[in-house]
PDB file of C-alpha atoms and ligand atoms in Angstrom:
ATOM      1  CA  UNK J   1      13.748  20.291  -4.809  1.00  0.00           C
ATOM      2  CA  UNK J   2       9.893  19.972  -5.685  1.00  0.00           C
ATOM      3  CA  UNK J   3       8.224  17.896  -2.350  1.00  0.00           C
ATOM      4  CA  UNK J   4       6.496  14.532  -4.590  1.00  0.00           C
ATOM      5  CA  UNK J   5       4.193  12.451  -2.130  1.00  0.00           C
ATOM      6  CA  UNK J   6       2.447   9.663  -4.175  1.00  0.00           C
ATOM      7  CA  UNK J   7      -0.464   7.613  -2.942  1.00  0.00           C
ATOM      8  CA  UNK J   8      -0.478   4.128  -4.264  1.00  0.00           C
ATOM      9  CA  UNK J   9      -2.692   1.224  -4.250  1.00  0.00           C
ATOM     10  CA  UNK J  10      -2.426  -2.070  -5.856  1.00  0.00           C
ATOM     11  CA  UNK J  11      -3.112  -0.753  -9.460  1.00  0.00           C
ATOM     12  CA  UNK J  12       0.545  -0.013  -9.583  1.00  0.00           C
ATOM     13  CA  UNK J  13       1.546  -3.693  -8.240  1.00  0.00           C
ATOM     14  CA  UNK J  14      -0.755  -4.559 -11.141  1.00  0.00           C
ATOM     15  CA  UNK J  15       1.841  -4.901 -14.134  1.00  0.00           C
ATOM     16  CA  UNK J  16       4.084  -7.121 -11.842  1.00  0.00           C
ATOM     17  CA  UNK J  17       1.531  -9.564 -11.583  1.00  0.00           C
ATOM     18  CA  UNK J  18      -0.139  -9.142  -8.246  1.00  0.00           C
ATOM     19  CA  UNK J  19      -3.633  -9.128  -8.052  1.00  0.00           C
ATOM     20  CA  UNK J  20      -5.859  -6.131  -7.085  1.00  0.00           C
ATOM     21  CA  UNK J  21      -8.361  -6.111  -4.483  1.00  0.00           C
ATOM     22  CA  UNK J  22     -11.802  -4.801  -6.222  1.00  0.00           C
ATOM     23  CA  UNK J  23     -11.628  -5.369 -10.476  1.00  0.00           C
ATOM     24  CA  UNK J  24     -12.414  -8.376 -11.076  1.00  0.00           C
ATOM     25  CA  UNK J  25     -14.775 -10.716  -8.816  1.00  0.00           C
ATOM     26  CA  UNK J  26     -14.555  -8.929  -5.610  1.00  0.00           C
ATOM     27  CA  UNK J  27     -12.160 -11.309  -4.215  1.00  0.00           C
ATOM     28  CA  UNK J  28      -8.645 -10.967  -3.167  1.00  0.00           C
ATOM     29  CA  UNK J  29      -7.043 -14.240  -4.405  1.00  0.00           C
ATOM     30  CA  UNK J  30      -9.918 -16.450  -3.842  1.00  0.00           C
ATOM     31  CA  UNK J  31     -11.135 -15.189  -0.727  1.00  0.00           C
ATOM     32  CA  UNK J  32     -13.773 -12.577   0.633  1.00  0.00           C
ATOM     33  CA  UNK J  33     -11.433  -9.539   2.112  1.00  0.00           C
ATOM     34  CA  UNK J  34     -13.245  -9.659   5.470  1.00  0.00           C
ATOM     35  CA  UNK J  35     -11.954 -13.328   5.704  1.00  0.00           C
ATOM     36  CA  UNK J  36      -8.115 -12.715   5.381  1.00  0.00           C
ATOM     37  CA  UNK J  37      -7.866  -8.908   6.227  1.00  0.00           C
ATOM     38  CA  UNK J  38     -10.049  -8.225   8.783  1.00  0.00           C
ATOM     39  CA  UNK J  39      -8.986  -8.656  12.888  1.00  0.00           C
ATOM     40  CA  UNK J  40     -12.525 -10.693  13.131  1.00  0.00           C
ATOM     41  CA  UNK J  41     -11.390 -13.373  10.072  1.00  0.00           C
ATOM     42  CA  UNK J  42      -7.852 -13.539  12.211  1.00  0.00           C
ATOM     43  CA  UNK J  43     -10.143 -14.578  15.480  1.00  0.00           C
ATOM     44  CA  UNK J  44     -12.723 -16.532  13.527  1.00  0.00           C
ATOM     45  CA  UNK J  45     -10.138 -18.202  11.521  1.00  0.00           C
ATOM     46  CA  UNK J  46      -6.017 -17.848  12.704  1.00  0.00           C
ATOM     47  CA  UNK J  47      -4.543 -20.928  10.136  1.00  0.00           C
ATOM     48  CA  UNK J  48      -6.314 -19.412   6.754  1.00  0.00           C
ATOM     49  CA  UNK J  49      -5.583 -15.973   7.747  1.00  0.00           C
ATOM     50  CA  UNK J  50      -1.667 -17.344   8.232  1.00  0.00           C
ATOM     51  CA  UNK J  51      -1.495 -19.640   5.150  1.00  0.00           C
ATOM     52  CA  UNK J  52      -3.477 -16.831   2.955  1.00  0.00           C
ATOM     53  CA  UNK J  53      -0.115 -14.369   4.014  1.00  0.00           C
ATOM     54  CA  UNK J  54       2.601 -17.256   3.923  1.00  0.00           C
ATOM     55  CA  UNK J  55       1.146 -17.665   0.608  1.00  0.00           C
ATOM     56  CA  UNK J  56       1.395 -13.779  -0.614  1.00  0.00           C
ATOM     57  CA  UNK J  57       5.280 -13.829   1.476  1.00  0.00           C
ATOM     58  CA  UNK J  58       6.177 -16.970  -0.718  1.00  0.00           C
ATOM     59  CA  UNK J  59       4.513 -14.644  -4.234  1.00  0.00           C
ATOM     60  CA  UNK J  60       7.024 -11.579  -3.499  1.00  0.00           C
ATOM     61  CA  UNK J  61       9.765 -14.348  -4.387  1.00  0.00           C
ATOM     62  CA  UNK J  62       8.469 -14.849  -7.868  1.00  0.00           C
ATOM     63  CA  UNK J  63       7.398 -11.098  -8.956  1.00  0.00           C
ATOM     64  CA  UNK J  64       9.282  -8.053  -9.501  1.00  0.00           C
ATOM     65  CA  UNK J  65       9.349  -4.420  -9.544  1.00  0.00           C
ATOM     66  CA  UNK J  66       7.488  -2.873 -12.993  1.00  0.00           C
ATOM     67  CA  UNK J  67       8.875  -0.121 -14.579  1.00  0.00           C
ATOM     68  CA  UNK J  68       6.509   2.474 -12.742  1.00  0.00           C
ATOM     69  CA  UNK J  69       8.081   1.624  -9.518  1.00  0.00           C
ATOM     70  CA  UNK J  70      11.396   2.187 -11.496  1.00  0.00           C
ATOM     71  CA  UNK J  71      10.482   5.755 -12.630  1.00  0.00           C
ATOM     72  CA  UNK J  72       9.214   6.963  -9.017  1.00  0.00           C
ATOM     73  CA  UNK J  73      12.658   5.413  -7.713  1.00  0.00           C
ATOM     74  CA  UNK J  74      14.442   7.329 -10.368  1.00  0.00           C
ATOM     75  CA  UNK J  75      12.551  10.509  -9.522  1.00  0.00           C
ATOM     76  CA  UNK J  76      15.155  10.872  -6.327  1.00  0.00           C
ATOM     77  CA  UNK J  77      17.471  12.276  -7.951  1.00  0.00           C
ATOM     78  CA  UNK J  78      15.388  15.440  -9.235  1.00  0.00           C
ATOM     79  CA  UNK J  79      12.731  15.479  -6.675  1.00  0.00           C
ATOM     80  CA  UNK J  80      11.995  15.194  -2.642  1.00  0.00           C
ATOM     81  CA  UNK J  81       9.774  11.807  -3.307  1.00  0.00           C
ATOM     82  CA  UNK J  82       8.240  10.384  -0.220  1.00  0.00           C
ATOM     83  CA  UNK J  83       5.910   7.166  -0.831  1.00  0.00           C
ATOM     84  CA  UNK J  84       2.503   6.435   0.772  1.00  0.00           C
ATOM     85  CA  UNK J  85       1.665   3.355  -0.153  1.00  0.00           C
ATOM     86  CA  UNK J  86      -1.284   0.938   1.000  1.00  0.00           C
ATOM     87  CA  UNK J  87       0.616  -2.321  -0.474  1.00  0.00           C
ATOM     88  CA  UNK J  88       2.147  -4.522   1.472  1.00  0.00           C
ATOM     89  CA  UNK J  89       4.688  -5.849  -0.630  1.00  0.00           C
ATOM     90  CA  UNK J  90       8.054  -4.546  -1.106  1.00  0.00           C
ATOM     91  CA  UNK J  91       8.428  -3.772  -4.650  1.00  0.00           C
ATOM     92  CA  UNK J  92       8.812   0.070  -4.065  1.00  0.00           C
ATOM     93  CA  UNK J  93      11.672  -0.652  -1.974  1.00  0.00           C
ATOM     94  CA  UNK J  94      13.149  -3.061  -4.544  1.00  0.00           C
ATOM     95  CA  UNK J  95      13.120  -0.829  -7.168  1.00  0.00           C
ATOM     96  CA  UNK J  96      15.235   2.265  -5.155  1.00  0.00           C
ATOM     97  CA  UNK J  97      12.618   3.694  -3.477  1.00  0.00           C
ATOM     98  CA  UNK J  98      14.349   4.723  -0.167  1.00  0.00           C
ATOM     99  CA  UNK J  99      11.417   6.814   1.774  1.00  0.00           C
ATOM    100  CA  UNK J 100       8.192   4.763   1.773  1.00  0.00           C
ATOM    101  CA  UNK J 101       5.631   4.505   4.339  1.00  0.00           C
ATOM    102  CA  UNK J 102       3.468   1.409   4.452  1.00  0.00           C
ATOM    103  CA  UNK J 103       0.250   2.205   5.569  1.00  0.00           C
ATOM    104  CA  UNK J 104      -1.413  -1.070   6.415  1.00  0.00           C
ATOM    105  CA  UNK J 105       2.102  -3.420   7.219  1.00  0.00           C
ATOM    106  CA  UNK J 106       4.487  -5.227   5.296  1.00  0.00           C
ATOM    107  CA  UNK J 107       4.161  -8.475   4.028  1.00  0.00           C
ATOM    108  CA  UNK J 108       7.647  -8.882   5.178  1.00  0.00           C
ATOM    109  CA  UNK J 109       6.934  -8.650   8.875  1.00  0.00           C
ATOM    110  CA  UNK J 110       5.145  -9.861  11.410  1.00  0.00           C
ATOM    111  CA  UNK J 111       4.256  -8.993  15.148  1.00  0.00           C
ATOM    112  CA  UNK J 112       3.636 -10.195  18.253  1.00  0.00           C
ATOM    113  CA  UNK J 113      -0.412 -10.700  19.068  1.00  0.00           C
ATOM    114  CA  UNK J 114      -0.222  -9.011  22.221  1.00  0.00           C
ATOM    115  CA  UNK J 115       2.334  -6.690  21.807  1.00  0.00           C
ATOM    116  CA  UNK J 116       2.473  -4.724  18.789  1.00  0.00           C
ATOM    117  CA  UNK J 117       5.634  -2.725  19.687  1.00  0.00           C
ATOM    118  CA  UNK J 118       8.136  -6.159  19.186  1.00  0.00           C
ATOM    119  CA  UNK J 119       8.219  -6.133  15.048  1.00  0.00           C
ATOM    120  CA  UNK J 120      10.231  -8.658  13.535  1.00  0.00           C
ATOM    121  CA  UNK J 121      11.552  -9.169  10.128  1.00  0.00           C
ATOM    122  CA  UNK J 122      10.170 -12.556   8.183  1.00  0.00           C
ATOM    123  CA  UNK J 123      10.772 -14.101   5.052  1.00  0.00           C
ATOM    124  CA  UNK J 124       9.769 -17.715   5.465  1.00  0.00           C
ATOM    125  CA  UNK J 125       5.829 -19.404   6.629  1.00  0.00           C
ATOM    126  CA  UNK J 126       4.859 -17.759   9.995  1.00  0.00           C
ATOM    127  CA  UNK J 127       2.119 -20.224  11.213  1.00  0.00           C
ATOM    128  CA  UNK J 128       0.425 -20.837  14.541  1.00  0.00           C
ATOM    129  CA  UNK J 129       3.019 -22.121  17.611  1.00  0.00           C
ATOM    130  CA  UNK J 130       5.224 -19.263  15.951  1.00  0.00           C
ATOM    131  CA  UNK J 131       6.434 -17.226  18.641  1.00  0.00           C
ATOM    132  CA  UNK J 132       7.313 -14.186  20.044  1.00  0.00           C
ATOM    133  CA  UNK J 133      10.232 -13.262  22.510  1.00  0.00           C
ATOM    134  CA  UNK J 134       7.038 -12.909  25.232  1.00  0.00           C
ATOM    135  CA  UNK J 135       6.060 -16.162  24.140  1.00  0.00           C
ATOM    136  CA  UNK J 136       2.801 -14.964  22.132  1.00  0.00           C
ATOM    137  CA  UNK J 137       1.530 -16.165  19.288  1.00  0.00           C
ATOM    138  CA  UNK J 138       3.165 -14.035  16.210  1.00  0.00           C
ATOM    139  CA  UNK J 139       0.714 -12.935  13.476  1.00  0.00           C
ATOM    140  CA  UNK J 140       1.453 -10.932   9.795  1.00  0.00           C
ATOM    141  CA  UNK J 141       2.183  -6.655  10.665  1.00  0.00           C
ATOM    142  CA  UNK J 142      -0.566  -6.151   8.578  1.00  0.00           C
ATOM    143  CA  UNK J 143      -3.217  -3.367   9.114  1.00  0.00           C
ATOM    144  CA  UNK J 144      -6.769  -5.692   8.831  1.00  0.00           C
ATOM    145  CA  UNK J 145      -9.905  -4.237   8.933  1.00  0.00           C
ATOM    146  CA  UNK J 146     -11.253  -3.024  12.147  1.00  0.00           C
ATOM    147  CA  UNK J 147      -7.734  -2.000  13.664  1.00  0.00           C
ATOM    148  CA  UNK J 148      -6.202   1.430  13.564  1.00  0.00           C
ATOM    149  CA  UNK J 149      -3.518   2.782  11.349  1.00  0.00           C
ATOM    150  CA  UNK J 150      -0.624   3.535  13.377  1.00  0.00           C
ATOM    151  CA  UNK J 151       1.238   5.402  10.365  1.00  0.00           C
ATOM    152  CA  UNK J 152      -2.125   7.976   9.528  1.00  0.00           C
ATOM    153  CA  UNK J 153      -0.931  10.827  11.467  1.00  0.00           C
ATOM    154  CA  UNK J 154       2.879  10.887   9.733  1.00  0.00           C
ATOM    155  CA  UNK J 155       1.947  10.539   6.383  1.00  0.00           C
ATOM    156  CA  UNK J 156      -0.997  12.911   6.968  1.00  0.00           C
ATOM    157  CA  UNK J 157       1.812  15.288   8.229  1.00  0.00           C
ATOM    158  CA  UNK J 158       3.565  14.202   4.601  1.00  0.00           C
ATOM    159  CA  UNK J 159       0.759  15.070   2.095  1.00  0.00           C
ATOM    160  CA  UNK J 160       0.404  18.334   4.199  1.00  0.00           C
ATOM    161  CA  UNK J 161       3.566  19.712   2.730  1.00  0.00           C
ATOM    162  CA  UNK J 162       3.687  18.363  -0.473  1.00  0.00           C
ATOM    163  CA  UNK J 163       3.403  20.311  -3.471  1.00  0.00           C
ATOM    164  CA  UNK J 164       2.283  17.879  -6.142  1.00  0.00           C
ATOM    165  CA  UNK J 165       0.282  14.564  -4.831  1.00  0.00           C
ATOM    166  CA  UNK J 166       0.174  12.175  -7.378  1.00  0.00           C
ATOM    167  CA  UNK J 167      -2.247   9.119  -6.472  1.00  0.00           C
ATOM    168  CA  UNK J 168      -1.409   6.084  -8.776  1.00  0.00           C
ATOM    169  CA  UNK J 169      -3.847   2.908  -9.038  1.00  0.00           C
ATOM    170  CA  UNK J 170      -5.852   2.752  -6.277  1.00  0.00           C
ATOM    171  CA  UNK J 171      -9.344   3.060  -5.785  1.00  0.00           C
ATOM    172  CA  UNK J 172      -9.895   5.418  -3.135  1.00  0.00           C
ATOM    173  CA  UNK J 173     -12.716   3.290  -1.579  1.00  0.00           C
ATOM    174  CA  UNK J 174     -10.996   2.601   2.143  1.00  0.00           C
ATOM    175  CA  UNK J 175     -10.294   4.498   4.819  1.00  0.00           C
ATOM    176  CA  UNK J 176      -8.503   6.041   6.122  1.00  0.00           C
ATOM    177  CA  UNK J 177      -6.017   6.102   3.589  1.00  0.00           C
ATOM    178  CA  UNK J 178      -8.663   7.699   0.790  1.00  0.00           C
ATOM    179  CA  UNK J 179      -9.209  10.571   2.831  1.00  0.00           C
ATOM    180  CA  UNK J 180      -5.475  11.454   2.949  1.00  0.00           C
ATOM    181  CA  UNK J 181      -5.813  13.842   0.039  1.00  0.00           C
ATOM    182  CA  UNK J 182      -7.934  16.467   1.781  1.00  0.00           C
ATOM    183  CA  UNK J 183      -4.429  17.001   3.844  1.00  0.00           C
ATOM    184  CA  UNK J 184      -2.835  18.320   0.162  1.00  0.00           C
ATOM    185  CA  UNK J 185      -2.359  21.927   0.721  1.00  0.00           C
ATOM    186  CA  UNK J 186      -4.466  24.546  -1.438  1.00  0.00           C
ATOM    187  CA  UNK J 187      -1.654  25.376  -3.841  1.00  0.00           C
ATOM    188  CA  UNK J 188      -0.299  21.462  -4.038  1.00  0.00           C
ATOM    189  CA  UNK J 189      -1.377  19.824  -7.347  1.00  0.00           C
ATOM    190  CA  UNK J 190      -3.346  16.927  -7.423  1.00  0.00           C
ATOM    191  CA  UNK J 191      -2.884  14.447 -10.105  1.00  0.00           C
ATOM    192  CA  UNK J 192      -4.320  10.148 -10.098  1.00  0.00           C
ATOM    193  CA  UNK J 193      -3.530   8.293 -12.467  1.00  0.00           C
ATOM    194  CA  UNK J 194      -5.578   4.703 -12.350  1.00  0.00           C
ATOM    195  CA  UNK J 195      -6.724   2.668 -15.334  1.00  0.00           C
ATOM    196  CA  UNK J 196     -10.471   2.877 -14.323  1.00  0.00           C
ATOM    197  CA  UNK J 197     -10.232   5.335 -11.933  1.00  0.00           C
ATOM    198  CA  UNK J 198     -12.702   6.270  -9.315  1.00  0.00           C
ATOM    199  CA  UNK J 199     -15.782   8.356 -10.641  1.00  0.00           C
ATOM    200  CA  UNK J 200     -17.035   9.538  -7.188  1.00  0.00           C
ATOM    201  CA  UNK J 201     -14.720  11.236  -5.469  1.00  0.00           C
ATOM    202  CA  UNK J 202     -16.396  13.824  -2.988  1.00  0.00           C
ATOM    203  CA  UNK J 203     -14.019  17.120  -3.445  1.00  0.00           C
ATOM    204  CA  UNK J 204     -14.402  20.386  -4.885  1.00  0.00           C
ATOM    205  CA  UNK J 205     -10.478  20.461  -5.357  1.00  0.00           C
ATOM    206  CA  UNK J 206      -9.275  20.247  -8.853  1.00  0.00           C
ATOM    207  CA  UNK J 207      -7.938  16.693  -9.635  1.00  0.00           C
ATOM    208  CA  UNK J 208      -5.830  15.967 -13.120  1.00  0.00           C
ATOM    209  CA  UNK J 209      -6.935  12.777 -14.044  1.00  0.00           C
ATOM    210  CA  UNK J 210      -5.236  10.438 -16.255  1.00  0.00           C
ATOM    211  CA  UNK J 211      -6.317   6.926 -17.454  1.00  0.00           C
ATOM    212  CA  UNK J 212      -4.558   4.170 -18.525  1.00  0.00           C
ATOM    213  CA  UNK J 213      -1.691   1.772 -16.767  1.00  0.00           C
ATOM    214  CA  UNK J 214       0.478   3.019 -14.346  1.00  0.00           C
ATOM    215  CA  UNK J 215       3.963   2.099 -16.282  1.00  0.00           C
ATOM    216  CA  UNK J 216       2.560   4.308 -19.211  1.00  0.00           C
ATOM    217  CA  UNK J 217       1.178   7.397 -17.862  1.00  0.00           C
ATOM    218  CA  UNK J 218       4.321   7.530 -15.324  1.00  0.00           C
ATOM    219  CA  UNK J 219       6.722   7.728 -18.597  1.00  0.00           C
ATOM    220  CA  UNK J 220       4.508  10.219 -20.084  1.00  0.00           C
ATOM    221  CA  UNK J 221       3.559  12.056 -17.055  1.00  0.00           C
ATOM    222  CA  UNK J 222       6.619  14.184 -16.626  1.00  0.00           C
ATOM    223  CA  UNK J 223       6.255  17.183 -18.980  1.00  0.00           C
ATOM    224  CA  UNK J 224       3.280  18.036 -16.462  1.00  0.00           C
ATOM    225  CA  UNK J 225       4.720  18.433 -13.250  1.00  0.00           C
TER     226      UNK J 225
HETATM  227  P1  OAD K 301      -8.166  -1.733  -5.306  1.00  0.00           P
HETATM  228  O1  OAD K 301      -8.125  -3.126  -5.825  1.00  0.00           O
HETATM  229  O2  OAD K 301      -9.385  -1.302  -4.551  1.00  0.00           O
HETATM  230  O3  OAD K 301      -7.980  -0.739  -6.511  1.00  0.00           O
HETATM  231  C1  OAD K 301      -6.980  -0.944  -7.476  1.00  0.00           C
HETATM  232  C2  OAD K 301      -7.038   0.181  -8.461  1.00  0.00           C
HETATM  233  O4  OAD K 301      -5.964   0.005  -9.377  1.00  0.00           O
HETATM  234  C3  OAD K 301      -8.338   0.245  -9.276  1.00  0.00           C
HETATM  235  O5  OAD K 301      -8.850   1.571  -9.255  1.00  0.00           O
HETATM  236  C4  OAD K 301      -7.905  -0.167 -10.687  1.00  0.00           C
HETATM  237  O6  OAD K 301      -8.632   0.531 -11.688  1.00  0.00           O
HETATM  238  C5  OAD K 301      -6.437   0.277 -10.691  1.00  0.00           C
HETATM  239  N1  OAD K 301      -5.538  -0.448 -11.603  1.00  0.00           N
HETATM  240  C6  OAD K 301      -5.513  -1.768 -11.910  1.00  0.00           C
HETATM  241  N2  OAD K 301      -4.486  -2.046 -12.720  1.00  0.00           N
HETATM  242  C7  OAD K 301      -3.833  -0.877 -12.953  1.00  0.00           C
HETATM  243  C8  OAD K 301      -2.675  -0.506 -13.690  1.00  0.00           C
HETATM  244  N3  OAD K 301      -1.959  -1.393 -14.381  1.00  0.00           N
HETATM  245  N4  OAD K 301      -2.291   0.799 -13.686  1.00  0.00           N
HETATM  246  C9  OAD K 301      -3.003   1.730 -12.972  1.00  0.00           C
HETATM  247  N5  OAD K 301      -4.101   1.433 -12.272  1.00  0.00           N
HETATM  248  C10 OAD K 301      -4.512   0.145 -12.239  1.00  0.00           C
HETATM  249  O7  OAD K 301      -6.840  -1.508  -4.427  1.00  0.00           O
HETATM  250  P2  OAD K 301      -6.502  -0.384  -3.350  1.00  0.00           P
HETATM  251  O8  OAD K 301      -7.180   0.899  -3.670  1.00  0.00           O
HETATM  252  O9  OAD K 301      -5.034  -0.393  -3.195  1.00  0.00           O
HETATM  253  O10 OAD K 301      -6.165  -3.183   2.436  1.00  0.00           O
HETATM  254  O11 OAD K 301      -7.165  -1.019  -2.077  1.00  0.00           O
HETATM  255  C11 OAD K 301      -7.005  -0.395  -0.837  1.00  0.00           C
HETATM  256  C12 OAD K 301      -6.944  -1.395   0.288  1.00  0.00           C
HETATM  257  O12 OAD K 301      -8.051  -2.275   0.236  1.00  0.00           O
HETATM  258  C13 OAD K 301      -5.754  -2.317   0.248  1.00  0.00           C
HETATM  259  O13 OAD K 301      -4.589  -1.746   0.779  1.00  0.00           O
HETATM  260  C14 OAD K 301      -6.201  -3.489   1.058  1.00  0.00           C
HETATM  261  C15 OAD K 301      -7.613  -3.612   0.526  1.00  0.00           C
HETATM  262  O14 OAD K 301      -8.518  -4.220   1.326  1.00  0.00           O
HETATM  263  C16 OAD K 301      -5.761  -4.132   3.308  1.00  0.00           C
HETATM  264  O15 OAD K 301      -5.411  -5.236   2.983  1.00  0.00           O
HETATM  265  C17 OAD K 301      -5.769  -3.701   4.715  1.00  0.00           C
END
């Protein structure tokens, strides 16, 4: 079977109704980025950080998968599809998506502050006085700003064997995750679909764009690969 690794970003959370990060005033839901995704904003600020992600855990209740999270789940069954994305909802996984790596955390979970190994799985408000079993404060499994990505090296190792990587809504503007693509071997394909998609991306590799939504171009998109 063909090796698929897509790259997404918000853009293709778009159509279910979350908001992305950069189109429209800069803000993510009201608030400066640095503020609620940065490790400084958690220190400066603990409570907003925690009420800013209860408020996201408590959104995933209300939206659902679109149908292009449908069509890459559906893709299983003809191709080896293995998800990078940099969302940190779970609307891959709720559409059939079984191998999906989330690059900067899961909404869904949430970690002790001192010791990143215990993980645990959260659906309700996590807010301060919230424990772990060490007895330290828990806070959202979330990659901020400033902190490493723990997950880099594996899906490095992923877009290093692909043979098509297809990068859906995202804007390529953070690190590490934008540089990810270099990894795509010499004879992979490289295809990003994005409704307004980045103009400056520094590469002499060949990329196929294609504009528009990411439901659309995903129905559309198969007589190319
Ligand atoms: P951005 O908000 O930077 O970019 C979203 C992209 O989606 C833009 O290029 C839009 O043009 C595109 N887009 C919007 N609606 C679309 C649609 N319906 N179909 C296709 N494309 C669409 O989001 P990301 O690139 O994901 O990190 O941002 C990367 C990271 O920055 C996030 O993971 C987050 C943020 O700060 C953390 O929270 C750690």
């Amino acid at each position: 079977m063909k090796k698929i690794c897509v790259l997404t970003g918000a853009g293709i959370s778009a159509e279910s109704g979350i908001k992305t990060f950069r189109d429209s005033d800069g803000l993510w839901e009201g608030h400066d980025v640095m503020e609620v995704a940065s490790i400084d904003g958690w220190h400066k600020n603990p409570n907003l950080v925690l009420d800013f992600y209860n408020q996201r855990r408590a959104q995933l209740k209300e939206v659902k998968p679109n149908r292009a999270h449908e069509i890459l789940a559906e893709w299983q069954d003809k191709y080896e599809v293995t998800i990078i994305t940099q969302n940190v909802d779970n609307l891959h996984e709720r559409a059939g998506s079984k191998n999906v790596i989330h690059l900067h955390g899961e909404l869904l979970k949430v970690r002790s502050t001192k010791n990143p190994e215990l993980v645990y799985d959260w659906t309700t408000d996590c807010n301060l006085g919230d424990l772990c079993e060490n007895e330290s404060q828990l806070r959202p499994d979330i990659v901020w700003f400033g902190e490493e990505v723990p997950l880099l090296e594996l899906a490095a190792s992923i877009v290093a064997e692909c043979e098509i990587l297809l990068i859906i809504g995202t804007s390529l503007v953070v690190y590490p995750a934008a540089q990810l693509m270099y990894y795509a071997p010499p004879f992979a394909e490289i295809i990003y679909i994005d409704k307004n998609p980045n103009q400056s991306i520094a590469t002499n590799r060949k990329i196929k764009t294609i504009v528009g939504s990411a439901s659309q171009c995903l129905s559309e998109i198969e007589a190319f690969i």
